[in-house]
PDB file of C-alpha atoms in Angstrom:
ATOM      1  CA  MET A 175     101.793 286.804  99.691  1.00 65.00           C
ATOM      2  CA  LYS A 176     103.004 287.270 103.883  1.00 83.00           C
ATOM      3  CA  LYS A 177     106.298 285.030 104.383  1.00 90.00           C
ATOM      4  CA  PRO A 178     105.486 281.694 106.106  1.00 93.00           C
ATOM      5  CA  ILE A 179     105.931 280.239 109.830  1.00 94.00           C
ATOM      6  CA  LEU A 180     108.621 277.515 109.446  1.00 95.00           C
ATOM      7  CA  TYR A 181     109.063 274.897 111.803  1.00 96.00           C
ATOM      8  CA  ILE A 182     111.400 272.670 111.527  1.00 95.00           C
ATOM      9  CA  VAL A 183     110.286 269.153 113.180  1.00 95.00           C
ATOM     10  CA  ILE A 184     113.231 267.098 114.258  1.00 94.00           C
ATOM     11  CA  PRO A 185     112.857 263.395 116.303  1.00 94.00           C
ATOM     12  CA  CYS A 186     115.584 262.347 118.777  1.00 93.00           C
ATOM     13  CA  TYR A 187     116.083 259.193 120.213  1.00 91.00           C
ATOM     14  CA  ASN A 188     119.867 258.909 121.657  1.00 89.00           C
ATOM     15  CA  GLU A 189     121.712 261.370 118.914  1.00 88.00           C
ATOM     16  CA  GLU A 190     123.922 262.773 121.301  1.00 88.00           C
ATOM     17  CA  GLU A 191     127.048 262.200 119.210  1.00 88.00           C
ATOM     18  CA  VAL A 192     125.304 263.873 116.534  1.00 89.00           C
ATOM     19  CA  LEU A 193     122.679 266.316 117.848  1.00 91.00           C
ATOM     20  CA  PRO A 194     125.591 268.915 118.397  1.00 91.00           C
ATOM     21  CA  ILE A 195     126.786 268.805 114.665  1.00 91.00           C
ATOM     22  CA  THR A 196     123.051 269.104 112.930  1.00 92.00           C
ATOM     23  CA  SER A 197     121.937 271.526 115.500  1.00 91.00           C
ATOM     24  CA  PHE A 198     124.198 273.917 114.264  1.00 93.00           C
ATOM     25  CA  GLN A 199     123.722 272.790 110.526  1.00 93.00           C
ATOM     26  CA  PHE A 200     119.433 273.336 111.208  1.00 94.00           C
ATOM     27  CA  LEU A 201     120.667 277.042 112.651  1.00 94.00           C
ATOM     28  CA  LYS A 202     122.164 277.832 109.471  1.00 94.00           C
ATOM     29  CA  LYS A 203     119.617 276.927 107.435  1.00 93.00           C
ATOM     30  CA  ILE A 204     116.838 278.779 109.276  1.00 94.00           C
ATOM     31  CA  GLU A 205     118.396 281.879 109.462  1.00 93.00           C
ATOM     32  CA  GLU A 206     119.420 281.657 106.005  1.00 93.00           C
ATOM     33  CA  LEU A 207     115.703 280.864 104.651  1.00 94.00           C
ATOM     34  CA  ILE A 208     115.102 284.108 106.854  1.00 93.00           C
ATOM     35  CA  TYR A 209     117.527 285.954 105.199  1.00 92.00           C
ATOM     36  CA  LYS A 210     116.528 285.114 101.938  1.00 92.00           C
ATOM     37  CA  GLY A 211     113.161 286.003 102.668  1.00 91.00           C
ATOM     38  CA  LEU A 212     111.347 282.600 102.245  1.00 93.00           C
ATOM     39  CA  VAL A 213     110.111 282.476 105.863  1.00 92.00           C
ATOM     40  CA  ASP A 214     109.189 284.919 109.108  1.00 92.00           C
ATOM     41  CA  GLU A 215     111.457 285.766 111.266  1.00 92.00           C
ATOM     42  CA  LYS A 216     109.172 283.471 114.199  1.00 93.00           C
ATOM     43  CA  SER A 217     110.098 280.292 112.352  1.00 93.00           C
ATOM     44  CA  ARG A 218     111.918 277.832 114.757  1.00 94.00           C
ATOM     45  CA  ILE A 219     113.846 274.869 114.984  1.00 94.00           C
ATOM     46  CA  LEU A 220     111.621 272.345 117.297  1.00 95.00           C
ATOM     47  CA  PHE A 221     113.262 269.290 118.781  1.00 95.00           C
ATOM     48  CA  VAL A 222     111.695 266.117 120.318  1.00 94.00           C
ATOM     49  CA  ASN A 223     112.883 264.239 122.288  1.00 94.00           C
ATOM     50  CA  ASP A 224     111.701 260.635 122.051  1.00 91.00           C
ATOM     51  CA  ALA A 225     112.661 260.009 125.610  1.00 88.00           C
ATOM     52  CA  SER A 226     116.173 259.027 125.565  1.00 90.00           C
ATOM     53  CA  SER A 227     118.342 257.464 127.461  1.00 89.00           C
ATOM     54  CA  ASP A 228     121.759 259.114 126.639  1.00 89.00           C
ATOM     55  CA  GLY A 229     122.487 262.884 126.826  1.00 89.00           C
ATOM     56  CA  THR A 230     120.311 264.459 124.059  1.00 91.00           C
ATOM     57  CA  TRP A 231     117.258 265.766 126.061  1.00 93.00           C
ATOM     58  CA  LYS A 232     120.352 267.893 127.992  1.00 93.00           C
ATOM     59  CA  ILE A 233     122.195 268.602 124.730  1.00 93.00           C
ATOM     60  CA  ILE A 234     118.563 270.283 123.723  1.00 93.00           C
ATOM     61  CA  LYS A 235     118.248 272.387 126.826  1.00 93.00           C
ATOM     62  CA  ASN A 236     121.401 273.825 126.249  1.00 92.00           C
ATOM     63  CA  LEU A 237     120.771 274.700 122.623  1.00 93.00           C
ATOM     64  CA  VAL A 238     117.730 276.565 123.767  1.00 92.00           C
ATOM     65  CA  ASP A 239     119.163 278.370 125.945  1.00 90.00           C
ATOM     66  CA  THR A 240     121.530 279.662 123.924  1.00 90.00           C
ATOM     67  CA  ASN A 241     119.390 280.589 120.521  1.00 90.00           C
ATOM     68  CA  LYS A 242     115.987 281.959 120.525  1.00 91.00           C
ATOM     69  CA  TYR A 243     115.781 279.706 117.427  1.00 92.00           C
ATOM     70  CA  TYR A 244     115.442 276.541 119.268  1.00 94.00           C
ATOM     71  CA  LEU A 245     112.439 275.182 120.963  1.00 94.00           C
ATOM     72  CA  GLY A 246     112.621 271.671 122.600  1.00 93.00           C
ATOM     73  CA  ILE A 247     109.912 269.044 124.209  1.00 92.00           C
ATOM     74  CA  SER A 248     110.306 265.854 125.562  1.00 92.00           C
ATOM     75  CA  GLN A 249     107.488 262.887 125.381  1.00 91.00           C
ATOM     76  CA  SER A 250     107.134 261.381 128.945  1.00 90.00           C
ATOM     77  CA  LYS A 251     108.612 257.926 127.750  1.00 89.00           C
ATOM     78  CA  ASN A 252     109.559 255.961 124.424  1.00 87.00           C
ATOM     79  CA  ARG A 253     107.066 255.536 121.703  1.00 85.00           C
ATOM     80  CA  GLY A 254     109.032 255.078 118.431  1.00 85.00           C
ATOM     81  CA  HIS A 255     109.779 257.874 115.942  1.00 88.00           C
ATOM     82  CA  GLN A 256     106.548 257.692 113.768  1.00 88.00           C
ATOM     83  CA  ASN A 257     104.645 258.813 117.182  1.00 90.00           C
ATOM     84  CA  ALA A 258     107.584 261.416 117.568  1.00 92.00           C
ATOM     85  CA  VAL A 259     107.233 263.072 114.873  1.00 92.00           C
ATOM     86  CA  LEU A 260     103.476 263.100 115.342  1.00 92.00           C
ATOM     87  CA  ALA A 261     104.375 264.909 118.541  1.00 92.00           C
ATOM     88  CA  GLY A 262     106.434 267.518 116.845  1.00 92.00           C
ATOM     89  CA  LEU A 263     103.718 268.257 114.058  1.00 94.00           C
ATOM     90  CA  MET A 264     100.329 268.083 116.476  1.00 92.00           C
ATOM     91  CA  GLU A 265     102.722 270.560 118.682  1.00 91.00           C
ATOM     92  CA  ALA A 266     104.144 272.713 115.883  1.00 91.00           C
ATOM     93  CA  LYS A 267     101.167 273.524 114.041  1.00 89.00           C
ATOM     94  CA  ASN A 268      99.586 275.473 116.538  1.00 86.00           C
ATOM     95  CA  TRP A 269     102.291 278.160 115.704  1.00 90.00           C
ATOM     96  CA  ALA A 270     103.728 277.911 111.958  1.00 91.00           C
ATOM     97  CA  ASP A 271     102.444 278.010 108.821  1.00 93.00           C
ATOM     98  CA  ILE A 272     104.663 275.190 107.044  1.00 94.00           C
ATOM     99  CA  THR A 273     106.465 272.351 108.634  1.00 95.00           C
ATOM    100  CA  ILE A 274     109.478 270.938 107.542  1.00 95.00           C
ATOM    101  CA  SER A 275     109.813 266.960 109.415  1.00 94.00           C
ATOM    102  CA  ILE A 276     113.755 265.690 109.329  1.00 93.00           C
ATOM    103  CA  ASP A 277     115.567 263.856 111.209  1.00 90.00           C
ATOM    104  CA  CYS A 278     118.405 265.175 112.975  1.00 88.00           C
ATOM    105  CA  ASP A 279     121.250 262.447 111.355  1.00 84.00           C
ATOM    106  CA  GLY A 280     122.425 264.697 108.898  1.00 81.00           C
ATOM    107  CA  GLN A 281     121.429 262.169 105.789  1.00 84.00           C
ATOM    108  CA  ASP A 282     118.669 264.241 104.128  1.00 87.00           C
ATOM    109  CA  ASP A 283     119.837 267.475 102.418  1.00 88.00           C
ATOM    110  CA  ILE A 284     118.597 270.295 104.506  1.00 91.00           C
ATOM    111  CA  ASP A 285     119.434 272.497 101.391  1.00 91.00           C
ATOM    112  CA  ALA A 286     116.284 270.418  99.569  1.00 92.00           C
ATOM    113  CA  MET A 287     113.845 273.354 102.225  1.00 94.00           C
ATOM    114  CA  ASN A 288     114.602 275.923  99.949  1.00 93.00           C
ATOM    115  CA  GLN A 289     113.054 274.095  96.782  1.00 93.00           C
ATOM    116  CA  MET A 290     109.996 272.537  99.567  1.00 93.00           C
ATOM    117  CA  VAL A 291     109.266 276.483 100.600  1.00 94.00           C
ATOM    118  CA  GLU A 292     109.187 277.784  97.217  1.00 93.00           C
ATOM    119  CA  GLU A 293     107.213 274.789  96.384  1.00 93.00           C
ATOM    120  CA  TYR A 294     104.661 275.974  99.198  1.00 94.00           C
ATOM    121  CA  LEU A 295     104.843 279.336  97.804  1.00 93.00           C
ATOM    122  CA  ASN A 296     103.761 278.394  94.724  1.00 92.00           C
ATOM    123  CA  GLY A 297     100.980 277.079  95.890  1.00 91.00           C
ATOM    124  CA  CYS A 298     101.612 272.749  97.023  1.00 93.00           C
ATOM    125  CA  GLU A 299     100.014 272.402 100.473  1.00 94.00           C
ATOM    126  CA  ILE A 300     102.858 269.104 100.865  1.00 94.00           C
ATOM    127  CA  VAL A 301     105.823 268.725  99.495  1.00 94.00           C
ATOM    128  CA  TYR A 302     107.867 265.399  99.501  1.00 93.00           C
ATOM    129  CA  GLY A 303     111.481 264.718  99.870  1.00 91.00           C
ATOM    130  CA  VAL A 304     112.332 262.087  97.216  1.00 89.00           C
ATOM    131  CA  ARG A 305     115.977 260.387  97.432  1.00 85.00           C
ATOM    132  CA  ASN A 306     117.212 260.592  93.667  1.00 82.00           C
ATOM    133  CA  LYS A 307     119.839 258.206  94.036  1.00 72.00           C
ATOM    134  CA  ARG A 308     121.088 255.608  96.176  1.00 61.00           C
ATOM    135  CA  ASP A 309     125.089 255.040  96.017  1.00 62.00           C
ATOM    136  CA  THR A 310     125.868 255.011  99.083  1.00 60.00           C
ATOM    137  CA  ASP A 311     124.096 251.864 100.408  1.00 62.00           C
ATOM    138  CA  THR A 312     125.044 248.972 100.440  1.00 62.00           C
ATOM    139  CA  PHE A 313     123.553 246.189  97.977  1.00 64.00           C
ATOM    140  CA  PHE A 314     121.657 244.845 100.553  1.00 64.00           C
ATOM    141  CA  LYS A 315     120.497 248.065 102.256  1.00 66.00           C
ATOM    142  CA  LYS A 316     119.537 248.872  98.042  1.00 67.00           C
ATOM    143  CA  PHE A 317     118.182 246.171  97.451  1.00 67.00           C
ATOM    144  CA  THR A 318     115.799 245.662 100.877  1.00 67.00           C
ATOM    145  CA  ALA A 319     114.519 249.499 101.230  1.00 67.00           C
ATOM    146  CA  GLU A 320     113.735 248.789  97.340  1.00 68.00           C
ATOM    147  CA  GLY A 321     111.655 245.731  97.901  1.00 71.00           C
ATOM    148  CA  PHE A 322     110.126 247.808 100.703  1.00 71.00           C
ATOM    149  CA  TYR A 323     108.032 250.284  98.714  1.00 73.00           C
ATOM    150  CA  LYS A 324     107.751 247.805  95.976  1.00 74.00           C
ATOM    151  CA  LEU A 325     105.754 245.755  98.624  1.00 72.00           C
ATOM    152  CA  LEU A 326     103.609 248.321  99.874  1.00 72.00           C
ATOM    153  CA  ASN A 327     102.299 249.583  96.703  1.00 72.00           C
ATOM    154  CA  ALA A 328     101.898 246.270  95.693  1.00 73.00           C
ATOM    155  CA  MET A 329      99.587 245.534  99.303  1.00 70.00           C
ATOM    156  CA  GLY A 330      97.663 248.333  98.326  1.00 69.00           C
ATOM    157  CA  VAL A 331      99.354 251.356 100.843  1.00 71.00           C
ATOM    158  CA  GLU A 332      99.711 254.822  98.813  1.00 75.00           C
ATOM    159  CA  VAL A 333     103.385 255.809  99.390  1.00 77.00           C
ATOM    160  CA  ILE A 334     105.652 258.256  97.471  1.00 79.00           C
ATOM    161  CA  TYR A 335     109.127 255.977  95.868  1.00 77.00           C
ATOM    162  CA  ASN A 336     112.186 256.392  97.745  1.00 79.00           C
ATOM    163  CA  HIS A 337     110.323 258.845 100.460  1.00 82.00           C
ATOM    164  CA  ALA A 338     110.660 258.898 103.968  1.00 80.00           C
ATOM    165  CA  ASP A 339     109.920 261.545 106.658  1.00 86.00           C
ATOM    166  CA  TYR A 340     111.193 264.024 104.793  1.00 91.00           C
ATOM    167  CA  ARG A 341     108.721 266.404 104.074  1.00 92.00           C
ATOM    168  CA  LEU A 342     107.196 269.721 104.202  1.00 96.00           C
ATOM    169  CA  VAL A 343     103.229 270.113 105.783  1.00 93.00           C
ATOM    170  CA  SER A 344     101.142 273.050 105.780  1.00 94.00           C
ATOM    171  CA  SER A 345      99.127 273.943 108.663  1.00 92.00           C
ATOM    172  CA  ARG A 346      95.947 273.832 106.674  1.00 92.00           C
ATOM    173  CA  VAL A 347      96.778 270.095 105.892  1.00 93.00           C
ATOM    174  CA  LEU A 348      98.136 269.440 109.821  1.00 94.00           C
ATOM    175  CA  LYS A 349      94.359 270.472 110.628  1.00 92.00           C
ATOM    176  CA  GLU A 350      92.796 268.083 108.839  1.00 91.00           C
ATOM    177  CA  PHE A 351      94.940 265.435 109.418  1.00 89.00           C
ATOM    178  CA  GLU A 352      94.371 266.061 112.971  1.00 89.00           C
ATOM    179  CA  ASN A 353      91.113 264.211 112.265  1.00 88.00           C
ATOM    180  CA  PHE A 354      93.031 260.998 111.330  1.00 86.00           C
ATOM    181  CA  LYS A 355      92.706 259.159 115.029  1.00 84.00           C
ATOM    182  CA  GLU A 356      93.994 256.019 114.851  1.00 82.00           C
ATOM    183  CA  VAL A 357      96.608 254.907 117.255  1.00 80.00           C
ATOM    184  CA  ASN A 358      99.056 252.225 114.762  1.00 80.00           C
ATOM    185  CA  ILE A 359     100.619 254.930 112.417  1.00 81.00           C
ATOM    186  CA  PHE A 360     102.489 255.111 109.393  1.00 82.00           C
ATOM    187  CA  LEU A 361     102.984 258.534 108.259  1.00 85.00           C
ATOM    188  CA  ARG A 362     104.449 258.284 104.905  1.00 82.00           C
ATOM    189  CA  GLY A 363     101.515 256.371 104.310  1.00 80.00           C
ATOM    190  CA  MET A 364      99.048 258.494 105.482  1.00 84.00           C
ATOM    191  CA  PHE A 365      99.460 262.447 104.507  1.00 88.00           C
ATOM    192  CA  PRO A 366      99.131 261.111 100.896  1.00 88.00           C
ATOM    193  CA  LEU A 367      95.516 259.993 102.040  1.00 85.00           C
ATOM    194  CA  VAL A 368      94.998 263.584 103.020  1.00 88.00           C
ATOM    195  CA  GLY A 369      95.017 264.815  99.736  1.00 85.00           C
ATOM    196  CA  PHE A 370      95.301 268.443  98.986  1.00 89.00           C
ATOM    197  CA  LYS A 371      98.112 270.039  95.948  1.00 91.00           C
ATOM    198  CA  SER A 372     101.465 267.825  96.417  1.00 90.00           C
ATOM    199  CA  THR A 373     104.519 267.777  94.840  1.00 92.00           C
ATOM    200  CA  SER A 374     108.193 266.066  95.117  1.00 91.00           C
ATOM    201  CA  VAL A 375     111.390 267.399  95.035  1.00 90.00           C
ATOM    202  CA  TYR A 376     114.521 264.952  94.975  1.00 90.00           C
ATOM    203  CA  TYR A 377     117.593 265.180  96.514  1.00 87.00           C
ATOM    204  CA  GLU A 378     120.642 263.221  97.307  1.00 84.00           C
ATOM    205  CA  ARG A 379     121.418 261.577 100.452  1.00 78.00           C
ATOM    206  CA  HIS A 380     124.882 261.587 102.430  1.00 74.00           C
ATOM    207  CA  GLU A 381     125.960 259.198 105.064  1.00 70.00           C
ATOM    208  CA  ARG A 382     124.905 259.502 108.145  1.00 61.00           C
ATOM    209  CA  ILE A 383     127.792 262.233 110.081  1.00 61.00           C
ATOM    210  CA  ALA A 384     127.878 260.746 113.497  1.00 59.00           C
ATOM    211  CA  GLY A 385     126.606 257.474 115.933  1.00 54.00           C
ATOM    212  CA  ARG A 386     124.535 254.669 114.302  1.00 61.00           C
ATOM    213  CA  SER A 387     121.436 254.112 112.636  1.00 59.00           C
ATOM    214  CA  HIS A 388     118.728 253.341 114.708  1.00 58.00           C
ATOM    215  CA  TYR A 389     116.770 251.847 111.695  1.00 58.00           C
ATOM    216  CA  PRO A 390     117.981 247.972 111.464  1.00 58.00           C
ATOM    217  CA  ILE A 391     116.641 245.475 109.160  1.00 61.00           C
ATOM    218  CA  SER A 392     114.236 244.001 111.633  1.00 63.00           C
ATOM    219  CA  LYS A 393     112.779 247.761 112.622  1.00 64.00           C
ATOM    220  CA  MET A 394     112.483 248.653 108.691  1.00 66.00           C
ATOM    221  CA  LEU A 395     110.515 244.755 107.880  1.00 66.00           C
ATOM    222  CA  ALA A 396     108.433 245.956 111.443  1.00 68.00           C
ATOM    223  CA  LEU A 397     107.425 249.170 110.006  1.00 67.00           C
ATOM    224  CA  ALA A 398     106.526 247.564 106.077  1.00 67.00           C
ATOM    225  CA  PHE A 399     104.093 245.070 108.300  1.00 68.00           C
ATOM    226  CA  ASP A 400     102.814 247.991 110.104  1.00 69.00           C
ATOM    227  CA  GLY A 401     102.277 250.038 107.295  1.00 66.00           C
ATOM    228  CA  ILE A 402     100.601 247.181 105.493  1.00 68.00           C
ATOM    229  CA  THR A 403      98.444 246.437 107.909  1.00 68.00           C
ATOM    230  CA  SER A 404      97.425 250.126 109.224  1.00 70.00           C
ATOM    231  CA  LEU A 405      96.571 251.347 105.524  1.00 66.00           C
ATOM    232  CA  SER A 406      95.396 247.785 103.941  1.00 68.00           C
ATOM    233  CA  ILE A 407      93.125 244.798 103.935  1.00 67.00           C
ATOM    234  CA  LYS A 408      95.058 243.482 100.686  1.00 72.00           C
ATOM    235  CA  PRO A 409      96.820 240.413 102.849  1.00 75.00           C
ATOM    236  CA  ILE A 410      93.794 239.154 104.393  1.00 72.00           C
ATOM    237  CA  ARG A 411      92.067 239.006 100.858  1.00 72.00           C
ATOM    238  CA  PHE A 412      95.288 237.570  99.722  1.00 76.00           C
ATOM    239  CA  ILE A 413      94.788 234.459 102.339  1.00 74.00           C
ATOM    240  CA  THR A 414      91.110 234.627 101.302  1.00 73.00           C
ATOM    241  CA  GLU A 415      91.989 234.280  97.480  1.00 74.00           C
ATOM    242  CA  MET A 416      94.972 231.767  98.335  1.00 74.00           C
ATOM    243  CA  GLY A 417      92.089 229.078 100.636  1.00 73.00           C
ATOM    244  CA  ILE A 418      90.218 229.100  97.575  1.00 72.00           C
ATOM    245  CA  PHE A 419      92.954 228.117  94.999  1.00 75.00           C
ATOM    246  CA  ILE A 420      93.721 225.227  98.008  1.00 71.00           C
ATOM    247  CA  SER A 421      91.221 224.234  98.141  1.00 69.00           C
ATOM    248  CA  LEU A 422      90.183 224.038  94.677  1.00 71.00           C
ATOM    249  CA  LEU A 423      93.253 221.526  94.405  1.00 70.00           C
ATOM    250  CA  SER A 424      92.259 219.797  96.879  1.00 68.00           C
ATOM    251  CA  PHE A 425      88.729 219.143  95.288  1.00 67.00           C
ATOM    252  CA  ILE A 426      90.837 218.049  92.512  1.00 72.00           C
ATOM    253  CA  GLY A 427      93.579 215.475  94.173  1.00 66.00           C
ATOM    254  CA  VAL A 428      90.114 213.818  96.123  1.00 64.00           C
ATOM    255  CA  LEU A 429      88.538 213.168  92.380  1.00 70.00           C
ATOM    256  CA  TRP A 430      92.185 211.656  91.526  1.00 69.00           C
ATOM    257  CA  SER A 431      92.479 209.401  94.327  1.00 66.00           C
ATOM    258  CA  ILE A 432      88.953 208.498  93.702  1.00 66.00           C
ATOM    259  CA  ILE A 433      89.075 207.720  89.807  1.00 71.00           C
ATOM    260  CA  MET A 434      92.118 205.716  90.715  1.00 67.00           C
ATOM    261  CA  HIS A 435      90.632 203.935  92.843  1.00 63.00           C
ATOM    262  CA  LEU A 436      87.913 203.036  90.746  1.00 69.00           C
ATOM    263  CA  ILE A 437      90.107 201.747  88.138  1.00 72.00           C
ATOM    264  CA  GLY A 438      92.782 199.992  90.790  1.00 66.00           C
ATOM    265  CA  ARG A 439      95.322 202.051  90.249  1.00 63.00           C
ATOM    266  CA  GLY A 440      95.325 203.468  93.831  1.00 57.00           C
ATOM    267  CA  VAL A 441      99.026 205.495  94.475  1.00 57.00           C
ATOM    268  CA  VAL A 442     100.361 204.353  97.310  1.00 60.00           C
ATOM    269  CA  GLY A 443     102.748 206.747 100.136  1.00 59.00           C
ATOM    270  CA  TRP A 444     103.138 208.687 102.811  1.00 51.00           C
ATOM    271  CA  ALA A 445     105.424 211.127 101.950  1.00 51.00           C
ATOM    272  CA  SER A 446     103.258 212.667  99.925  1.00 61.00           C
ATOM    273  CA  THR A 447     100.494 212.828 102.090  1.00 69.00           C
ATOM    274  CA  VAL A 448     102.584 213.782 104.927  1.00 58.00           C
ATOM    275  CA  CYS A 449     104.295 216.943 102.673  1.00 61.00           C
ATOM    276  CA  ILE A 450     100.808 218.297 101.741  1.00 71.00           C
ATOM    277  CA  ILE A 451      99.374 217.795 105.202  1.00 72.00           C
ATOM    278  CA  CYS A 452     102.622 219.922 106.825  1.00 64.00           C
ATOM    279  CA  PHE A 453     101.982 222.648 103.741  1.00 69.00           C
ATOM    280  CA  ILE A 454      97.922 222.882 104.606  1.00 74.00           C
ATOM    281  CA  GLY A 455      98.597 223.139 108.610  1.00 73.00           C
ATOM    282  CA  GLY A 456     101.691 225.671 107.440  1.00 69.00           C
ATOM    283  CA  VAL A 457      99.184 227.922 105.663  1.00 74.00           C
ATOM    284  CA  GLN A 458      96.818 228.388 108.451  1.00 76.00           C
ATOM    285  CA  LEU A 459      99.166 228.794 110.999  1.00 71.00           C
ATOM    286  CA  VAL A 460     100.607 232.050 108.415  1.00 74.00           C
ATOM    287  CA  SER A 461      96.951 232.553 107.668  1.00 77.00           C
ATOM    288  CA  ILE A 462      96.196 232.821 111.532  1.00 79.00           C
ATOM    289  CA  GLY A 463      98.888 234.737 112.519  1.00 74.00           C
ATOM    290  CA  VAL A 464      98.165 237.320 109.614  1.00 77.00           C
ATOM    291  CA  ILE A 465      94.334 237.248 110.952  1.00 79.00           C
ATOM    292  CA  GLY A 466      95.840 238.016 114.853  1.00 77.00           C
ATOM    293  CA  GLU A 467      97.717 241.449 113.414  1.00 74.00           C
ATOM    294  CA  TYR A 468      94.351 242.524 112.541  1.00 77.00           C
ATOM    295  CA  ILE A 469      92.543 241.674 115.501  1.00 79.00           C
ATOM    296  CA  GLY A 470      95.509 242.827 118.020  1.00 74.00           C
ATOM    297  CA  LYS A 471      95.702 246.223 116.002  1.00 73.00           C
ATOM    298  CA  ILE A 472      91.663 246.720 116.283  1.00 77.00           C
ATOM    299  CA  TYR A 473      92.698 246.142 120.270  1.00 71.00           C
ATOM    300  CA  LEU A 474      94.681 248.660 120.263  1.00 69.00           C
ATOM    301  CA  GLU A 475      92.689 251.497 118.156  1.00 71.00           C
ATOM    302  CA  VAL A 476      89.360 250.624 120.435  1.00 76.00           C
ATOM    303  CA  LYS A 477      91.409 251.230 123.065  1.00 72.00           C
ATOM    304  CA  ALA A 478      92.195 254.559 122.008  1.00 72.00           C
ATOM    305  CA  ARG A 479      95.614 255.363 124.336  1.00 75.00           C
ATOM    306  CA  PRO A 480      96.859 258.878 123.849  1.00 79.00           C
ATOM    307  CA  ARG A 481      99.704 258.873 120.569  1.00 83.00           C
ATOM    308  CA  TYR A 482     101.974 260.774 122.822  1.00 85.00           C
ATOM    309  CA  ILE A 483     102.265 262.286 125.821  1.00 86.00           C
ATOM    310  CA  ILE A 484     104.438 265.412 126.333  1.00 89.00           C
ATOM    311  CA  SER A 485     106.263 266.074 129.420  1.00 88.00           C
ATOM    312  CA  GLU A 486     108.537 268.817 128.959  1.00 88.00           C
ATOM    313  CA  ARG A 487     108.589 272.257 127.085  1.00 91.00           C
ATOM    314  CA  ILE A 488     111.554 274.381 126.991  1.00 89.00           C
ATOM    315  CA  GLY A 489     111.847 277.733 124.784  1.00 83.00           C
ATOM    316  CA  GLY A 490     109.945 280.498 123.747  1.00 72.00           C
ATOM    317  CA  GLN A 491     105.948 280.025 123.634  1.00 54.00           C
ATOM    318  CA  GLN A 492     106.692 276.244 124.128  1.00 46.00           C
ATOM    319  CA  ASP A 493     108.281 277.127 127.579  1.00 45.00           C
ATOM    320  CA  LYS A 494     105.674 275.360 129.985  1.00 42.00           C
ATOM    321  CA  GLU A 495     107.686 272.414 131.271  1.00 41.00           C
ATOM    322  CA  ASP A 496     104.921 271.639 134.458  1.00 41.00           C
ATOM    323  CA  ASP A 497     102.353 271.078 131.529  1.00 44.00           C
ATOM    324  CA  VAL A 498     101.541 267.747 130.431  1.00 45.00           C
ATOM    325  CA  LYS A 499      99.908 267.536 126.939  1.00 47.00           C
ATOM    326  CA  GLU A 500      97.642 263.628 125.619  1.00 50.00           C
ATOM    327  CA  THR A 501      96.479 263.519 122.447  1.00 54.00           C
TER     328      THR A 501
END
C-alpha cells in the first residue's frame, strides 16, 4: 500500500498567543510521520484563518515563508469554527489521501495521530479522537460537557461520546461528505451519517498552552442546540407528545370541575387558575420558539448561501492569492 498524503487541518481564530508554539509541534509531528514511513513526503499542515482580528494571519504567512510543509487559507469573514474546519477539509481533499482536523490550542494530544494513521492503513476510513478522561476539567466544565453529549444522544443525534473535532477522515469519505449540502452544519454529528468503516483512538487532553478558550458555556449550549435542531426532529415530536399529555390533563380537569359542580362542591380560588394559565402560556411560548428555530433553519437552507468563502491562499499549490472560492 502506497504511503498516504496527509493534510493536518487546523482552524485558527485569534490564536496569535498559542500558534507560534503549537505550529512547531505540528511541524515536528508531520516530519516524524514522514520519517517513520507512515505518510508521504507531500503531506502538509494547512492552517485555516477564520478572519482573525489579531495577528494570526500574519503569523501563518511567516510560517509558510519559512517551511514548505506549511500552507494557509483565509476566509473572507468570520464564519465560526465548524465552517472553518469544513473549509479546510474541502480544500485539502483535492490534494490529500487523508486529513486530520485538530484545534491549534495544544489541548488535543498530537501523538494520537500516529495511531490514527495506523488505523487508516488497517482499513478504517474515519478515526475519531476521543478523550479518555476529564481530570483537568472543573466540575462545572465536566458536568456540562458530559451533559452535552448525553443530551445530543437523547435527542437522536448520532455522536461519538467525548469526541469533538479531532478526527482522521479519508478523501473517499470527504468526496461523499461533499454531497451534504446543508448550511447548518454540525460536523461531529454529520460524519457518522456518511458511514464507512470507523474506529476510535483514545487520548488524554491537556490544558490549553496559551491564550483563552473561544468556546465558553454560552457557545457550547448554542452548538448543542444547533446540533439537535440540524440533525433531529425529536424536539418537535416532544412538543406534540407534551401537547397531547397536557390536553388530556385539561380534559380530565374539565370533567372533574363539572362533576364537582353537579354535586354542589364547586372549588373557589383564583390562584390555581392563574398558575395553570401561566403554565400553559409558558409551554406555548417555548413550543413556538422551538418550532420557530426549525423554520429559521429552513429559511437559511432555502437561501443556500456559501458556507465559506476563501479569500486568500498561500503556500505551495495553494498559492492562488487572487482566487476566491465559494462553496
